[in-house]
Coordinates of C-alpha atoms (C1' of nucleotides) in Angstrom, one line a residue:
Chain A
X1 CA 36.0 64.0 8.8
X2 CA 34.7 67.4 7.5
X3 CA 31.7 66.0 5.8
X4 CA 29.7 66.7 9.2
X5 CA 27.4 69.7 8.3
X6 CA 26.5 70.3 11.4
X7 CA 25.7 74.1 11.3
X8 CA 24.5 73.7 7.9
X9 CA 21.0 75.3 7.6
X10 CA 19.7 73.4 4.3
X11 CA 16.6 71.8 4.5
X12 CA 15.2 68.6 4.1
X13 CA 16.0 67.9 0.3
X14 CA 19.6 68.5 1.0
X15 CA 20.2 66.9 4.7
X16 CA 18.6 63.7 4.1
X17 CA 20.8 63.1 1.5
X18 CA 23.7 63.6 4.2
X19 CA 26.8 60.6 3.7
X20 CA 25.0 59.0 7.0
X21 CA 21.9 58.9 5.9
X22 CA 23.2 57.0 2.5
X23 CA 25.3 54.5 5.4
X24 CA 22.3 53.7 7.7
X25 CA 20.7 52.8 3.9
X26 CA 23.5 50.4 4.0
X27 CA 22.9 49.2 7.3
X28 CA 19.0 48.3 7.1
X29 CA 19.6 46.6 3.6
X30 CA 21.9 44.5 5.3
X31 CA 20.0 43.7 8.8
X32 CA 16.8 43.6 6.7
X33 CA 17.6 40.7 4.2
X34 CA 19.4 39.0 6.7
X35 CA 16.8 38.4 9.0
X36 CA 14.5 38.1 6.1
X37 CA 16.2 35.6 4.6
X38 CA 16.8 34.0 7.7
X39 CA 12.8 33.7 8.7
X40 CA 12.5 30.6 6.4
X41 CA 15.8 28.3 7.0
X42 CA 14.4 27.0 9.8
X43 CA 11.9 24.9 6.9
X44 CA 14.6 24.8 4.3
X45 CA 17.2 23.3 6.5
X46 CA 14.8 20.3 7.7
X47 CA 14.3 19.6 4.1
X48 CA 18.2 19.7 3.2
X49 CA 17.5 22.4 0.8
X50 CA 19.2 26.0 1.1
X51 CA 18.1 29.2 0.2
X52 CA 19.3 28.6 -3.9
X53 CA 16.3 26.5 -3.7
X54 CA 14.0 28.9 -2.1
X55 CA 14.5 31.4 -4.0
X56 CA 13.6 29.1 -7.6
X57 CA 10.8 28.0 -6.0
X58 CA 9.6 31.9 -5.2
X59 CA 10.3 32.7 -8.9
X60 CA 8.8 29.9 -10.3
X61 CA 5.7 30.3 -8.5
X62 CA 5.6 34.3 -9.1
X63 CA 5.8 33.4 -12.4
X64 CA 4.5 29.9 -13.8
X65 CA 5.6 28.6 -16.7
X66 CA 8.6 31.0 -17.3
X67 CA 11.7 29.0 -19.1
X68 CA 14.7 28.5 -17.7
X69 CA 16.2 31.3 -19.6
X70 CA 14.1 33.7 -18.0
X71 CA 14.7 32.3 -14.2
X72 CA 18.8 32.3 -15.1
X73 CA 18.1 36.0 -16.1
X74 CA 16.1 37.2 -13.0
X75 CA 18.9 35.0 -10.3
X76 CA 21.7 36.3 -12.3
X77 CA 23.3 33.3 -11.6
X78 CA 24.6 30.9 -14.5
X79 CA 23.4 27.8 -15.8
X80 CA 25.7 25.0 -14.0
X81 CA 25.2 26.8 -10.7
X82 CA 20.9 26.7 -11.4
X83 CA 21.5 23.0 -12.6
X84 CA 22.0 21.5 -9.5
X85 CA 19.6 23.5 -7.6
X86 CA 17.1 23.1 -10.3
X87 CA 17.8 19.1 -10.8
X88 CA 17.3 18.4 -7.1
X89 CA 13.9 20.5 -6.8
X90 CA 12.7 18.1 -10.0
X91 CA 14.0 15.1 -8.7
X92 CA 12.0 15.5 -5.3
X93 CA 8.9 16.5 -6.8
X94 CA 8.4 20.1 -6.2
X95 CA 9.3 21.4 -9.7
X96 CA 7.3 20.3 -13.5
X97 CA 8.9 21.2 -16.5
X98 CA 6.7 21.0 -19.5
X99 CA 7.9 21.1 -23.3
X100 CA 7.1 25.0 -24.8
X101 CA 4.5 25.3 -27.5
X102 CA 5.5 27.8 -28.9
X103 CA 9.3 26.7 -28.6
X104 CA 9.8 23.4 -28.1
X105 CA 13.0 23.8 -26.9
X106 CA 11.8 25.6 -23.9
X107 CA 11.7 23.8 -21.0
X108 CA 8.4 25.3 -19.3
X109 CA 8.8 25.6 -15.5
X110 CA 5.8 25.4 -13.1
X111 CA 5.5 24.1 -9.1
X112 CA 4.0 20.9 -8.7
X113 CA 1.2 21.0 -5.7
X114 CA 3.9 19.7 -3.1
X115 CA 6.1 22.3 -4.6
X116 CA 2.9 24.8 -3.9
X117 CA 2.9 23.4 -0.6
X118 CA 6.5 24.0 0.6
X119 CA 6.6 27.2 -1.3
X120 CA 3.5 28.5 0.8
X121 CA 5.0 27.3 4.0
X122 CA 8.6 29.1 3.2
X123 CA 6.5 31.7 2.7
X124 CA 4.5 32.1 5.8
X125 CA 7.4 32.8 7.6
X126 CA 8.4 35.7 5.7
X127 CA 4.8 37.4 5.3
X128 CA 5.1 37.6 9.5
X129 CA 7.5 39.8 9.7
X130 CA 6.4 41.6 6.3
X131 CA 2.6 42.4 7.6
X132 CA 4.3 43.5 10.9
X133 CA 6.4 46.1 9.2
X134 CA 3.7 46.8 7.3
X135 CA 1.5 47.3 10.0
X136 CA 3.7 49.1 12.0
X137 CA 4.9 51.6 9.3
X138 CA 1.6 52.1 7.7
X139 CA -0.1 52.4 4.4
X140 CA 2.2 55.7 3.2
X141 CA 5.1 54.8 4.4
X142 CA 4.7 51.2 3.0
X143 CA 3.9 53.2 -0.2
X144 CA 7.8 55.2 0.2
X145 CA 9.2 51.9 1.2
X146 CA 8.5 51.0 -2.6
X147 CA 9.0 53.7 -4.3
X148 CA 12.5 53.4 -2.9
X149 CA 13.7 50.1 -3.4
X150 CA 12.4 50.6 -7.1
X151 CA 15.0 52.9 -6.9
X152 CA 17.5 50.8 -5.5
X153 CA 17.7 47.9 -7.9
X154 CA 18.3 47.5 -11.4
X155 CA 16.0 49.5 -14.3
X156 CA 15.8 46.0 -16.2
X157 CA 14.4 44.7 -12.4
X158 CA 11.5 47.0 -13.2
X159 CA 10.3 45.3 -15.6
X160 CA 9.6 41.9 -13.7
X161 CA 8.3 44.1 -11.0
X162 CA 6.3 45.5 -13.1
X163 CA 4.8 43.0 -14.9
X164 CA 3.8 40.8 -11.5
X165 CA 1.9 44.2 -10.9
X166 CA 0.1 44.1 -13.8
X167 CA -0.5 40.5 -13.4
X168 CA -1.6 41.4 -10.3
X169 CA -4.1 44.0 -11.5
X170 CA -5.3 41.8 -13.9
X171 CA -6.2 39.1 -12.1
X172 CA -7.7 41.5 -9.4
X173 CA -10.2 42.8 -12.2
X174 CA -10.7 40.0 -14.0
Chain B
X1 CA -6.3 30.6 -5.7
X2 CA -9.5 32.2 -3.9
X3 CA -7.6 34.6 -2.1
X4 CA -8.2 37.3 -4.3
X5 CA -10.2 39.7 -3.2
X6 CA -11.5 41.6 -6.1
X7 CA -14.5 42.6 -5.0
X8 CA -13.6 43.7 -1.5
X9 CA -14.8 46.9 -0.9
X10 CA -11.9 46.8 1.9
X11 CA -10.3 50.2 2.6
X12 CA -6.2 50.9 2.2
X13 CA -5.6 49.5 5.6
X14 CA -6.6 46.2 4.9
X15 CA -5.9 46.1 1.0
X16 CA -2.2 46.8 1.0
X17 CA -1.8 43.8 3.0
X18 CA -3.1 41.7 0.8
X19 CA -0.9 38.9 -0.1
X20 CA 0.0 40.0 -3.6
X21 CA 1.7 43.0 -1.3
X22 CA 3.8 40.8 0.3
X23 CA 5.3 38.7 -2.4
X24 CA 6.1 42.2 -4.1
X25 CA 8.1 42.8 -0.8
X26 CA 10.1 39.7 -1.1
X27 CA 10.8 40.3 -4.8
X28 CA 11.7 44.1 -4.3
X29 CA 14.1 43.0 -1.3
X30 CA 15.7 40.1 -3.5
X31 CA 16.0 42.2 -6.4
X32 CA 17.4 45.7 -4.5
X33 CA 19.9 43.4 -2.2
X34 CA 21.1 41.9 -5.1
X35 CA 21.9 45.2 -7.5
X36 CA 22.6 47.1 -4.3
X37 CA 25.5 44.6 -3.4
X38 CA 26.4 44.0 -7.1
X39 CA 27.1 47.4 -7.4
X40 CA 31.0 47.2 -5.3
X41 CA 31.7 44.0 -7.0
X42 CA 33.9 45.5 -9.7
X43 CA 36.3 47.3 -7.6
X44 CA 36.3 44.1 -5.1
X45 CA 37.6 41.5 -7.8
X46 CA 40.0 43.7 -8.7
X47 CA 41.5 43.3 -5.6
X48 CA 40.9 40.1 -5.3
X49 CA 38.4 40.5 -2.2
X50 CA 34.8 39.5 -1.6
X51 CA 31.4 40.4 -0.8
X52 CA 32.4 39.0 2.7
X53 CA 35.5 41.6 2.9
X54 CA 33.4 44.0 2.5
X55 CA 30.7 43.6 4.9
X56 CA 33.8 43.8 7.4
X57 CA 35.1 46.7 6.2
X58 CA 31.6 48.4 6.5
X59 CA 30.9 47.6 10.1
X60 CA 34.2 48.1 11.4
X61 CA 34.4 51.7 9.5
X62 CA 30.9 52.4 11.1
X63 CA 32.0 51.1 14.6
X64 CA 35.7 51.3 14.9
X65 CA 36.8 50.1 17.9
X66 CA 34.3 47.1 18.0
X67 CA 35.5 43.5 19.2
X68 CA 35.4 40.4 17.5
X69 CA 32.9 39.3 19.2
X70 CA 30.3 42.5 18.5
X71 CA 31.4 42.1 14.8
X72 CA 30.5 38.1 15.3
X73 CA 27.0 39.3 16.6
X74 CA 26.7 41.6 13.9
X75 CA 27.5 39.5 10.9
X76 CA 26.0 36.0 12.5
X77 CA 28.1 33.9 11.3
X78 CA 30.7 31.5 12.9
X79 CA 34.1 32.4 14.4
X80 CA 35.7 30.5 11.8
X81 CA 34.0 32.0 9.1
X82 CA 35.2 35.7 9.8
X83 CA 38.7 34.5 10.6
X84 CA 39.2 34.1 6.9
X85 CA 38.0 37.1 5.9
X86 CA 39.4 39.0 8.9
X87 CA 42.9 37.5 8.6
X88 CA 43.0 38.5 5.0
X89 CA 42.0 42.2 5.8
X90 CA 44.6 42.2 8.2
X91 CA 47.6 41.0 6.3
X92 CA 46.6 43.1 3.4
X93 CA 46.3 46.1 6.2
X94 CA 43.2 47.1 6.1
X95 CA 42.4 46.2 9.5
X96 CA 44.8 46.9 12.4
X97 CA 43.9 45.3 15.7
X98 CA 44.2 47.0 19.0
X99 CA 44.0 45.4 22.4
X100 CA 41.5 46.5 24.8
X101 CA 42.0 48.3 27.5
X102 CA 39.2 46.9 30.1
X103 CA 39.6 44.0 28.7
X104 CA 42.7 42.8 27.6
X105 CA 41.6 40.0 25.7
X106 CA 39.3 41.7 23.4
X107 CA 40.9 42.7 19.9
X108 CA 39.4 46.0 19.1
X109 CA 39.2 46.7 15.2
X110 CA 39.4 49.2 13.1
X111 CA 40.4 50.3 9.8
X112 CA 43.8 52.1 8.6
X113 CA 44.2 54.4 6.4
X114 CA 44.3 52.3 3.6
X115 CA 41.3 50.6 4.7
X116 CA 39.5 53.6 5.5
X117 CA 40.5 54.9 1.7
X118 CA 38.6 51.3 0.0
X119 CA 36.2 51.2 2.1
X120 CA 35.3 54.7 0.7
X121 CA 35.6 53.7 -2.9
X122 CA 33.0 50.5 -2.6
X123 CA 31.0 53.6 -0.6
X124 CA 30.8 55.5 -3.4
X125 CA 29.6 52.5 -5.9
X126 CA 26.7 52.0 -3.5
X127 CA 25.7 55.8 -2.8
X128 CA 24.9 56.3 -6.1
X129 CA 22.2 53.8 -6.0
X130 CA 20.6 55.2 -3.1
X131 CA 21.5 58.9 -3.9
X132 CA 19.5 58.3 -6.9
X133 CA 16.5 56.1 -5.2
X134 CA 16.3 58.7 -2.4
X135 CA 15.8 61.3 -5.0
X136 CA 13.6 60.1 -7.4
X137 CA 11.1 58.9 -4.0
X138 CA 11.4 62.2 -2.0
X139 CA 12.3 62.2 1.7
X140 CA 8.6 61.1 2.7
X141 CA 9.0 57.7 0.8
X142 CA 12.8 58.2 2.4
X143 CA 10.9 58.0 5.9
X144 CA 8.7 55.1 4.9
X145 CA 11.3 53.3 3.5
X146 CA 13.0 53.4 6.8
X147 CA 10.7 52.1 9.0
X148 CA 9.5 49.7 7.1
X149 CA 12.9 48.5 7.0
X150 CA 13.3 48.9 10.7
X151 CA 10.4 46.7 10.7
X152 CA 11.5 43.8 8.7
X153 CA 14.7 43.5 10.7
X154 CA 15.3 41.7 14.2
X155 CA 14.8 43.8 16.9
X156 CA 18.3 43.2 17.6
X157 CA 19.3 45.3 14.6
X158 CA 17.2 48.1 16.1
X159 CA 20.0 48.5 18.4
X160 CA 22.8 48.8 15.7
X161 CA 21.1 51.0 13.5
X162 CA 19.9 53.4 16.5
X163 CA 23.2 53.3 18.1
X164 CA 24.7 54.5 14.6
X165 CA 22.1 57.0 14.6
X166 CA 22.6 57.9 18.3
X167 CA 26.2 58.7 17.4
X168 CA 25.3 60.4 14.2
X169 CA 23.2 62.9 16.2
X170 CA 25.6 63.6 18.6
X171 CA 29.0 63.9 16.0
X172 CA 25.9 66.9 14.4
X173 CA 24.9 68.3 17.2
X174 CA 28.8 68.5 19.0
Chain C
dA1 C1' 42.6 28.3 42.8
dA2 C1' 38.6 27.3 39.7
dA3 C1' 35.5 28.6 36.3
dC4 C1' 34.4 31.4 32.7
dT5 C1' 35.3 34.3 28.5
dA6 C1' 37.7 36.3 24.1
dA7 C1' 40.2 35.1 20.5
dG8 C1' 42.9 32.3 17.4
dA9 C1' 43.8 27.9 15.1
dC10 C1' 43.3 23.2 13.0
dA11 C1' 40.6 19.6 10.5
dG12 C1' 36.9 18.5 7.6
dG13 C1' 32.7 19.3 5.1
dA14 C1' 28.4 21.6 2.7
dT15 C1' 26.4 25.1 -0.2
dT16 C1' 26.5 28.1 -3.7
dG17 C1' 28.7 30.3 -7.0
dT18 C1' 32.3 30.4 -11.1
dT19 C1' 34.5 29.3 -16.2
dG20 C1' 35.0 26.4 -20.1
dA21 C1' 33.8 22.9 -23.3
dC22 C1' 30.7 19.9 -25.5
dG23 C1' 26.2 17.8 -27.3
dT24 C1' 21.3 17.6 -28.7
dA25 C1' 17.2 19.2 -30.3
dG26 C1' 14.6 22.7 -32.4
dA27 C1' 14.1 27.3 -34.7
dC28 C1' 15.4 30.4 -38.1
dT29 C1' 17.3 32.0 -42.6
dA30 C1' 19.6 32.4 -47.0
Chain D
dT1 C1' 17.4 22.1 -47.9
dA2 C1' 21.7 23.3 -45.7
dG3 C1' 23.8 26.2 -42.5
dT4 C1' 23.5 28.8 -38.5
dC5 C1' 21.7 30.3 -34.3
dT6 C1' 19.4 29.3 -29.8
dA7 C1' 17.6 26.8 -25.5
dC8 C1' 18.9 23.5 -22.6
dG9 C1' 21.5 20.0 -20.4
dT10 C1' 25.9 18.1 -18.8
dC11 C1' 30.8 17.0 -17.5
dA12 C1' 34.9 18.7 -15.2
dA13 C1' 37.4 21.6 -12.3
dC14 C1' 37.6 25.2 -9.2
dA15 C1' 36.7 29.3 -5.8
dA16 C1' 34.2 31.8 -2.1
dT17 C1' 31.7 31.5 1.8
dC18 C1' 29.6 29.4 5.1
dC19 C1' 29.3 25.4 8.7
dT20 C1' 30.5 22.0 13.0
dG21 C1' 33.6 20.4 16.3
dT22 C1' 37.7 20.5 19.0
dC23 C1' 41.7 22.6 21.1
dT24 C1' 44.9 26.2 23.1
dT25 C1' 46.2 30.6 25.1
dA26 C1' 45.5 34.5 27.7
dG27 C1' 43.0 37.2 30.6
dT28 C1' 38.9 38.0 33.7
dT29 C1' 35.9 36.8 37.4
dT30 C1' 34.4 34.6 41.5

DNA sequence: AAACTAAGACAGGATTGTTGACGTAGACTA
DNA sequence: TAGTCTACGTCAACAATCCTGTCTTAGTTT
């Protein structure tokens, strides 16, 4: 109860770091992926599939072609728990696996064009309420928004961020 | 695939809503809920709690006094669903419950001591995270970051988070 | 008195995650 | 080439978290 420095005259870089700034950071984490999440179940539930599948499908299509190695890495979840996600997102067609050149043991994943399709339409529903934030908050603040939640997750995260980016660039240039 | 717009000569305001900037957004929010969350796990196990205890503990520490029913609204999920959680806090005496005084039915919660004193230790796991995010970004990004948040959420959640930040500004200012 | 509301409880089920063990095919290495 | 390691799949069992639906009790409201 004494953490209130409320005649404190530090500025800016020391007050914003106050313990309730760090707990409304908390708060709009939680409220924000909630109602993120959220935006697309109205889809998922009419298809019987749940956010697990969702978010293979937004990996997979970030990413095509990347083995199931790298998608167990980037969910953090393990394999028996991707397995039946996975299976059921093959079986109905949204999902192509594809034998690795390189490796053949690799099990190549890519979206089929009904998984395109689906994936598009989940996503719809989330870029709404991203290009209205975005909108509202504007270009620099988007900019901050970033800059911080690179902060927030994991350094080995960066790296995935990261290279989308740079696939991004590429592809912009190319 | 011809949504790229490479050769746009399109200014900032219309570039960074391109959708390449929007499927960064959902990968930064799946990837900084997921390590921000991660990051109390460790103490919760040991305990024997979950993910789900938590989230109670942190609203009912930022609103003590709140009724089922606001934590309900809070948390959307189902009745049944936090009476698992809930009971468990309870017997372990985290949570003591108080009955209203306007209205006699409502069960106003809040933590004790000992709640107060985990709740605090899962804080600490998660400041660090944002401590160091808010530092590295600088408190302009911190500001962007924020209302792009805002943004993202319901605007349900706007009232939560500027309630908390009503009651912040009145605990510094009194 | 009747209708509504807050909370708790019971029964049953779905999703998403876990650990552990085992098998196959392919890659790598001594 | 033989032995070892790796990528993936699979079977079994289990745990956490959510859900719907129904019912009861107590207290509020009209």
């Amino acid at each position: 109860m004494q953490d209130q420095k409320s005649a404190s005259p530090a500025g800016a870089n020391l007050l914003f770091l106050r313990e309730a700034e760090i707990r409304a950071a908390q708060d709009m984490l939680f409220f924000a992926y909630r109602d993120f999440t959220n935006a697309a179940d109205v889809i998922l539930e009419e298809l019987g599939l749940g956010r697990a599948h969702h978010r293979v499908l937004h990996f997979i299509g970030r990413n095509a072609g990347m083995s199931v190695g790298d998608l167990l890495a980037v969910l953090r979840i393990t394999k028996q728990s991707l397995a039946r996600v996975l299976g059921a997102l093959i079986e109905d067609g949204y999902v192509a696996q594809a034998q690795g050149r390189a490796d053949r043991r690799q099990r190549l994943l890519t979206l089929t064009a009904k998984g395109e399709d689906l994936e598009r339409r989940l996503f719809e529903r989330q870029r709404e309420r991203i290009v209205r934030a975005y909108r509202e908050a504007g270009p620099a603040a988007v900019d901050g928004f970033r800059r911080v939640m690179r902060g927030i997750m994991d350094d080995d995260a960066h790296a995935f961020v990261d290279t989308a980016d740079l696939a991004r660039e590429t592809v912009r240039k190319g």
